[in-house]
Tab-separated table of C-alpha atoms in Angstrom:
chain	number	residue	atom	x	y	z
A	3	UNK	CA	0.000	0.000	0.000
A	4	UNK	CA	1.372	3.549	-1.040
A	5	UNK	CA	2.324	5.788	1.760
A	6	UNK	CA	0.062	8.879	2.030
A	7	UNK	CA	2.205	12.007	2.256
A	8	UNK	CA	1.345	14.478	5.170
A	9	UNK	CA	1.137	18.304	3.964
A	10	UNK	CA	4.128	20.132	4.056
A	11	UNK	CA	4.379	22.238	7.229
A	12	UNK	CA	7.493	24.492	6.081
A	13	UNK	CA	6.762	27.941	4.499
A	14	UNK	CA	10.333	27.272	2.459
A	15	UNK	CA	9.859	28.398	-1.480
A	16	UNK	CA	9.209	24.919	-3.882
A	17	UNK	CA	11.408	24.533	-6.811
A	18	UNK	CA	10.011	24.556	-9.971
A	19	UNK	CA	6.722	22.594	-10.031
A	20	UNK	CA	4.137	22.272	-13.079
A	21	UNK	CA	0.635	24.045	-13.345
A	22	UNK	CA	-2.144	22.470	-14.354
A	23	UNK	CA	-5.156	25.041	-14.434
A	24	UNK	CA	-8.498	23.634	-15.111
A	25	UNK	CA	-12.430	25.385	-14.694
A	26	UNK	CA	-14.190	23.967	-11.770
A	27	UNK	CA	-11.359	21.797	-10.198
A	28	UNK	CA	-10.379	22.420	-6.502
A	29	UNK	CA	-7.876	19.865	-5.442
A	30	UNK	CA	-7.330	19.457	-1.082
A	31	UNK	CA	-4.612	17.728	0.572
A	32	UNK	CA	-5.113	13.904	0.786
A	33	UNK	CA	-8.004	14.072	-2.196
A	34	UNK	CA	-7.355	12.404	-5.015
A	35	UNK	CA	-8.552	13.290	-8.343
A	36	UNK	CA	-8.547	10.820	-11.366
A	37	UNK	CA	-7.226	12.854	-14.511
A	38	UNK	CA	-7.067	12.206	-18.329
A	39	UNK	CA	-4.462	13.786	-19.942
A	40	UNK	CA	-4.514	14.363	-23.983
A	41	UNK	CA	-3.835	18.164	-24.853
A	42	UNK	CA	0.588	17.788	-26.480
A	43	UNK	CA	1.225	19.936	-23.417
A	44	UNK	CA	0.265	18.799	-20.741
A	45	UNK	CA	1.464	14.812	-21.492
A	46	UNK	CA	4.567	16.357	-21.609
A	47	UNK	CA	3.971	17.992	-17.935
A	48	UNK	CA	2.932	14.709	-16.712
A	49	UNK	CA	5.779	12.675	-18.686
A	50	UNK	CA	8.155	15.295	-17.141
A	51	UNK	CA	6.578	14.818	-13.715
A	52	UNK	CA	6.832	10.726	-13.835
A	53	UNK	CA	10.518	11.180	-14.619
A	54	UNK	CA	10.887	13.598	-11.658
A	55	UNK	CA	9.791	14.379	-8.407
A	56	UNK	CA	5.987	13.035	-9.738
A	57	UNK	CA	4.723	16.482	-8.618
A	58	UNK	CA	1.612	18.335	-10.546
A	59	UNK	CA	-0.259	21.625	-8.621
A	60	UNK	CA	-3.641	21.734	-9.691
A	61	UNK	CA	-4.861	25.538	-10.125
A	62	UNK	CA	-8.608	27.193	-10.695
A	63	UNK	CA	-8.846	29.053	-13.759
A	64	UNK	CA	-10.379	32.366	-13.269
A	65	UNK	CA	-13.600	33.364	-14.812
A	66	UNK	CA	-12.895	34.291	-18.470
A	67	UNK	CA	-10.115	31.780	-18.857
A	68	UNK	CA	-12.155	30.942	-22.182
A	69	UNK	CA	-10.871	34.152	-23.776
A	70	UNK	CA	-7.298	32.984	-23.260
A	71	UNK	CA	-7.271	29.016	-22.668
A	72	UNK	CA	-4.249	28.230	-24.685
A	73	UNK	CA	-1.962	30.997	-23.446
A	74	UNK	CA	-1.748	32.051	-19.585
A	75	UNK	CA	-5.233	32.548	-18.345
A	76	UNK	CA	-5.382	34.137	-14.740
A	77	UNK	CA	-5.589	31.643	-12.210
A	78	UNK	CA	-5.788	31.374	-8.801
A	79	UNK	CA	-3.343	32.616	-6.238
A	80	UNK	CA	-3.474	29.302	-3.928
A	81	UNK	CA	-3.151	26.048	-5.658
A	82	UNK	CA	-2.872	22.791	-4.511
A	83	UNK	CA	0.298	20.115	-5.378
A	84	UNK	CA	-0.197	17.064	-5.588
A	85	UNK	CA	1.790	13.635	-6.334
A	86	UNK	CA	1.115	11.442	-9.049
A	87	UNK	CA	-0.014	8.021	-7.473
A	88	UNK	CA	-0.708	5.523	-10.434
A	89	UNK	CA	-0.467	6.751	-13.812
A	90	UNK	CA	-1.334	4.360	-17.287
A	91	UNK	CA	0.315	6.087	-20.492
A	92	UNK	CA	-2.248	4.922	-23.031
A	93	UNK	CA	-1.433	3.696	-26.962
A	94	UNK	CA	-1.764	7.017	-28.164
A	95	UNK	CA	0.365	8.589	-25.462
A	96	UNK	CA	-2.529	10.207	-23.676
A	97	UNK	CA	-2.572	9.321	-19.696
A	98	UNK	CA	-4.526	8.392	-17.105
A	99	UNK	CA	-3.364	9.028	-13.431
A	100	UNK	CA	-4.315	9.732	-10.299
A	101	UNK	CA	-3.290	12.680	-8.140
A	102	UNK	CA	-3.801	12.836	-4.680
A	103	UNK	CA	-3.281	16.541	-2.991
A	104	UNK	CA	-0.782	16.599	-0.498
A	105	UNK	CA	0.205	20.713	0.200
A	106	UNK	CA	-2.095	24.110	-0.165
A	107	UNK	CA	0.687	26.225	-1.664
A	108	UNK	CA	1.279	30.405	-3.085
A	109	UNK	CA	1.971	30.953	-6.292
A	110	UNK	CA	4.873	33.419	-5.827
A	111	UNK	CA	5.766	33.589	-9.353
A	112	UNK	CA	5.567	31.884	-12.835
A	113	UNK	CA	8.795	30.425	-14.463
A	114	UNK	CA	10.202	28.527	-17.335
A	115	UNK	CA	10.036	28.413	-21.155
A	116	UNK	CA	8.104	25.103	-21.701
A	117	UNK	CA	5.004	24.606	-23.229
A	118	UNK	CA	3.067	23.894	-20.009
A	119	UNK	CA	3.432	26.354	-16.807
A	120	UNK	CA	5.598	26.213	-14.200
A	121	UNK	CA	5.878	28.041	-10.991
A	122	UNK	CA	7.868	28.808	-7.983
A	123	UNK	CA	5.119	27.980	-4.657
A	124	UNK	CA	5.543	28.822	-1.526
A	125	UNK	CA	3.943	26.347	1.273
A	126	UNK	CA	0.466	28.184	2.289
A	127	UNK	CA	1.678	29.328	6.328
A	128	UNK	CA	-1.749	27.584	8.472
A	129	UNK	CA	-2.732	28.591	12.116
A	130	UNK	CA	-1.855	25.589	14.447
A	131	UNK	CA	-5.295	24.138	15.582
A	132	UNK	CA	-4.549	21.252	18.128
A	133	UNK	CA	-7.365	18.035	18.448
A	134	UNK	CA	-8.282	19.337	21.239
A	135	UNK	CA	-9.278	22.940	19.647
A	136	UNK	CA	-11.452	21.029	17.054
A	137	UNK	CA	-13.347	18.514	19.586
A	138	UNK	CA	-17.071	20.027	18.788
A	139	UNK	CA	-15.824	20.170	15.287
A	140	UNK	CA	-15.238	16.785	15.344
A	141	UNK	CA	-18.657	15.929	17.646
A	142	UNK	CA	-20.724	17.934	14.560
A	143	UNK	CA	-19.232	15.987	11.714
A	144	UNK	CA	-19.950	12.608	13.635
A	145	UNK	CA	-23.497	13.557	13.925
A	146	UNK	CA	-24.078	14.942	10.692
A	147	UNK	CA	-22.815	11.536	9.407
A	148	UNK	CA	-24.651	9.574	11.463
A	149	UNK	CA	-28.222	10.743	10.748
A	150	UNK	CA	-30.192	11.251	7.390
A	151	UNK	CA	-29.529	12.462	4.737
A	152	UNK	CA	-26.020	12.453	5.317
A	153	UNK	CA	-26.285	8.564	7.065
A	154	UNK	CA	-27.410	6.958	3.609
A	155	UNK	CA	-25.349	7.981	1.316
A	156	UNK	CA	-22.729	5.489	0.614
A	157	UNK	CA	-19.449	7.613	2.091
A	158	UNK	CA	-21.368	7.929	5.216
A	159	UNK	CA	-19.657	4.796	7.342
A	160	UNK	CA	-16.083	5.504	5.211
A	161	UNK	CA	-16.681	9.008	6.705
A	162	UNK	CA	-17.763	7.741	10.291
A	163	UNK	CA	-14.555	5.248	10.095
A	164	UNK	CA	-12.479	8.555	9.639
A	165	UNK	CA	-13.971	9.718	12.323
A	166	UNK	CA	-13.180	7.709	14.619
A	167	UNK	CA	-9.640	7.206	13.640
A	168	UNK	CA	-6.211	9.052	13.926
A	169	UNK	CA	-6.726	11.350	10.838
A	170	UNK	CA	-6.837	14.754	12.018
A	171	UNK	CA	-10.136	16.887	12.044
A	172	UNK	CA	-8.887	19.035	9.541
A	173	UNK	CA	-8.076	16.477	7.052
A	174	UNK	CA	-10.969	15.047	7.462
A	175	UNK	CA	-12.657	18.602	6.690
A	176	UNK	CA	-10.535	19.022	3.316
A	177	UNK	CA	-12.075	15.478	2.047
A	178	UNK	CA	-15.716	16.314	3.174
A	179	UNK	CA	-14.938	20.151	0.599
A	180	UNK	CA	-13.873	17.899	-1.641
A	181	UNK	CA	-16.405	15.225	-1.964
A	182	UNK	CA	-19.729	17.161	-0.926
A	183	UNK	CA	-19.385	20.372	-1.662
A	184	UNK	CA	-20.502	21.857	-5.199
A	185	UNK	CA	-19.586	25.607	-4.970
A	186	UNK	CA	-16.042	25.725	-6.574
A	187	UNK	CA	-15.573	29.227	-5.393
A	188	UNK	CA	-16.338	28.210	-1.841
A	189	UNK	CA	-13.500	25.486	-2.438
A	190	UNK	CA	-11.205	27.649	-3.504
A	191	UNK	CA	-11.749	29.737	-0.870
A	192	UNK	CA	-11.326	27.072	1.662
A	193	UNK	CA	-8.393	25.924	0.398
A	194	UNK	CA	-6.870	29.194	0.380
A	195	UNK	CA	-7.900	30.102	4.465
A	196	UNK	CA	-5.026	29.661	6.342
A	197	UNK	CA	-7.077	29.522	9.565
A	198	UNK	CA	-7.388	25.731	10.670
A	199	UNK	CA	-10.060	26.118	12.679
A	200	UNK	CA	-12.188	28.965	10.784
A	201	UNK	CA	-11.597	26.695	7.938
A	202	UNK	CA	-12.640	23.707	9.533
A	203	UNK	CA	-16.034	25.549	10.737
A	204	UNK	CA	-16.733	26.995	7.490
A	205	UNK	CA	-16.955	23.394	6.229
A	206	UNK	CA	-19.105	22.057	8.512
A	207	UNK	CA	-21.740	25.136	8.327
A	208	UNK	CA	-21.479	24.399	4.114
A	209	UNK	CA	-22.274	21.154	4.790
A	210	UNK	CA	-24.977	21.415	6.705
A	211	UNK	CA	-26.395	23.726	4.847
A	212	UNK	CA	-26.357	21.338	1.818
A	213	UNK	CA	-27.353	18.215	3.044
A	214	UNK	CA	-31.230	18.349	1.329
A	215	UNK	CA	-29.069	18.139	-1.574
A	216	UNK	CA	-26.015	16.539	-1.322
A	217	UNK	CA	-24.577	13.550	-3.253
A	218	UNK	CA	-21.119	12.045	-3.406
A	219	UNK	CA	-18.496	12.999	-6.226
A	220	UNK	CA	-17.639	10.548	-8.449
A	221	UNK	CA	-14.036	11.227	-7.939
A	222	UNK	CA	-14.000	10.095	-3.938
A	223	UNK	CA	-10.974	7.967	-3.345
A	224	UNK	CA	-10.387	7.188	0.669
A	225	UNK	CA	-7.237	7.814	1.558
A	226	UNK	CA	-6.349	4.285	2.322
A	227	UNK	CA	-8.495	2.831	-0.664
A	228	UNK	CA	-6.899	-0.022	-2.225
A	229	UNK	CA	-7.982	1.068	-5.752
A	230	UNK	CA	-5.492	4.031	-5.356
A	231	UNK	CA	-1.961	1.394	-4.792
């Protein structure tokens, strides 16, 4: 079984590391996100990234990236980087791979000549929230999963399982914005709040507040799911 990566805790600049901006993708630490990769460019980001450090941030386009798509759209201050898990380099040499989130980083500035973006990231500086801070946190996500709506859906006992194990609250907050919520600019503004337990709070009161209406992304992947090794 792959060993998941905790998020990086130093505020130290990252060395180069690729770009991928897409519409409506928010990546979180410990996520994972199933890609398909076919535009020239960006097989040879992820056929540079297999032969290195297997690193790929994924970055929110800005509203009117249409206007610009093959150039440098705005994007998103905060990204997230991720590491490539599996990856399957098709016939054709399009890809498949999977991505799971592992830091919320800065861009601090763009960089490089290839065809695909690069960018120098800075580690996204958090509050320090101890367990203990996030206990009723914790207490309102075990009860929200452990009554209806939230109780039938099929991530419910995955979710209560989380609960009651090691993984910290806020971890367990970043998969529950992943997975549930809809509203990508309410992701992307999660990821980007460097307050732990504002963050954490935030998620829960979105959550609750969706629950007539909630179903589970396709793209869930536990973080200890076989299907991911």
């Amino acid at each position: 079984m792959a060993d998941m990566a905790d998020p990086q805790d130093t505020a130290d600049p990252m060395g180069a590391v690729a770009l991928f901006p897409l519409p409506n993708v928010v990546l979180f630490p410990r996520a994972v996100l199933p890609l398909h990769i076919f535009e020239e460019r960006y097989k040879m980001m992820t056929a540079h990234a297999l032969e290195g450090d297997r690193q790929i941030a994924m970055a929110l386009l800005k509203a009117g990236w249409e206007k610009n798509y093959y150039h440098k759209p705005e994007i998103e201050p905060v990204v997230c980087v991720g590491t490539i898990l599996t990856h399957e380099r098709l016939a054709d040499g399009k890809y498949n791979f999977l991505l799971q989130g592992t830091t919320r980083a800065r861009v601090l500035r763009e960089l490089g000549n290839e065809p695909y973006r690069l960018a120098e990231l800075e580690p996204l500086r958090e509050t320090n929230a101890m367990e203990i801070d996030l206990e009723e946190e914790r207490q309102r996500l075990t009860s929200l999963f452990g009554r209806a709506p939230l109780a039938s859906t099929r991530a419910a006992r995955q979710f209560r399982e989380l609960l009651e194990g090691p993984l910290t609250t806020a971890d367990i907050a970043d998969l529950v914005a992943f997975n549930f919520l809809e509203d990508v600019e309410l992701k992307q503004s999660l990821l980007g709040d460097a307050d732990v337990k504002r963050r954490v709070r935030r998620t829960i009161e979105a959550l609750e507040r969706k629950q007539p209406a909630l179903h589970l992304s396709a793209n869930f992947r536990m973080p200890h799911d076989p299907s991911v090794n």
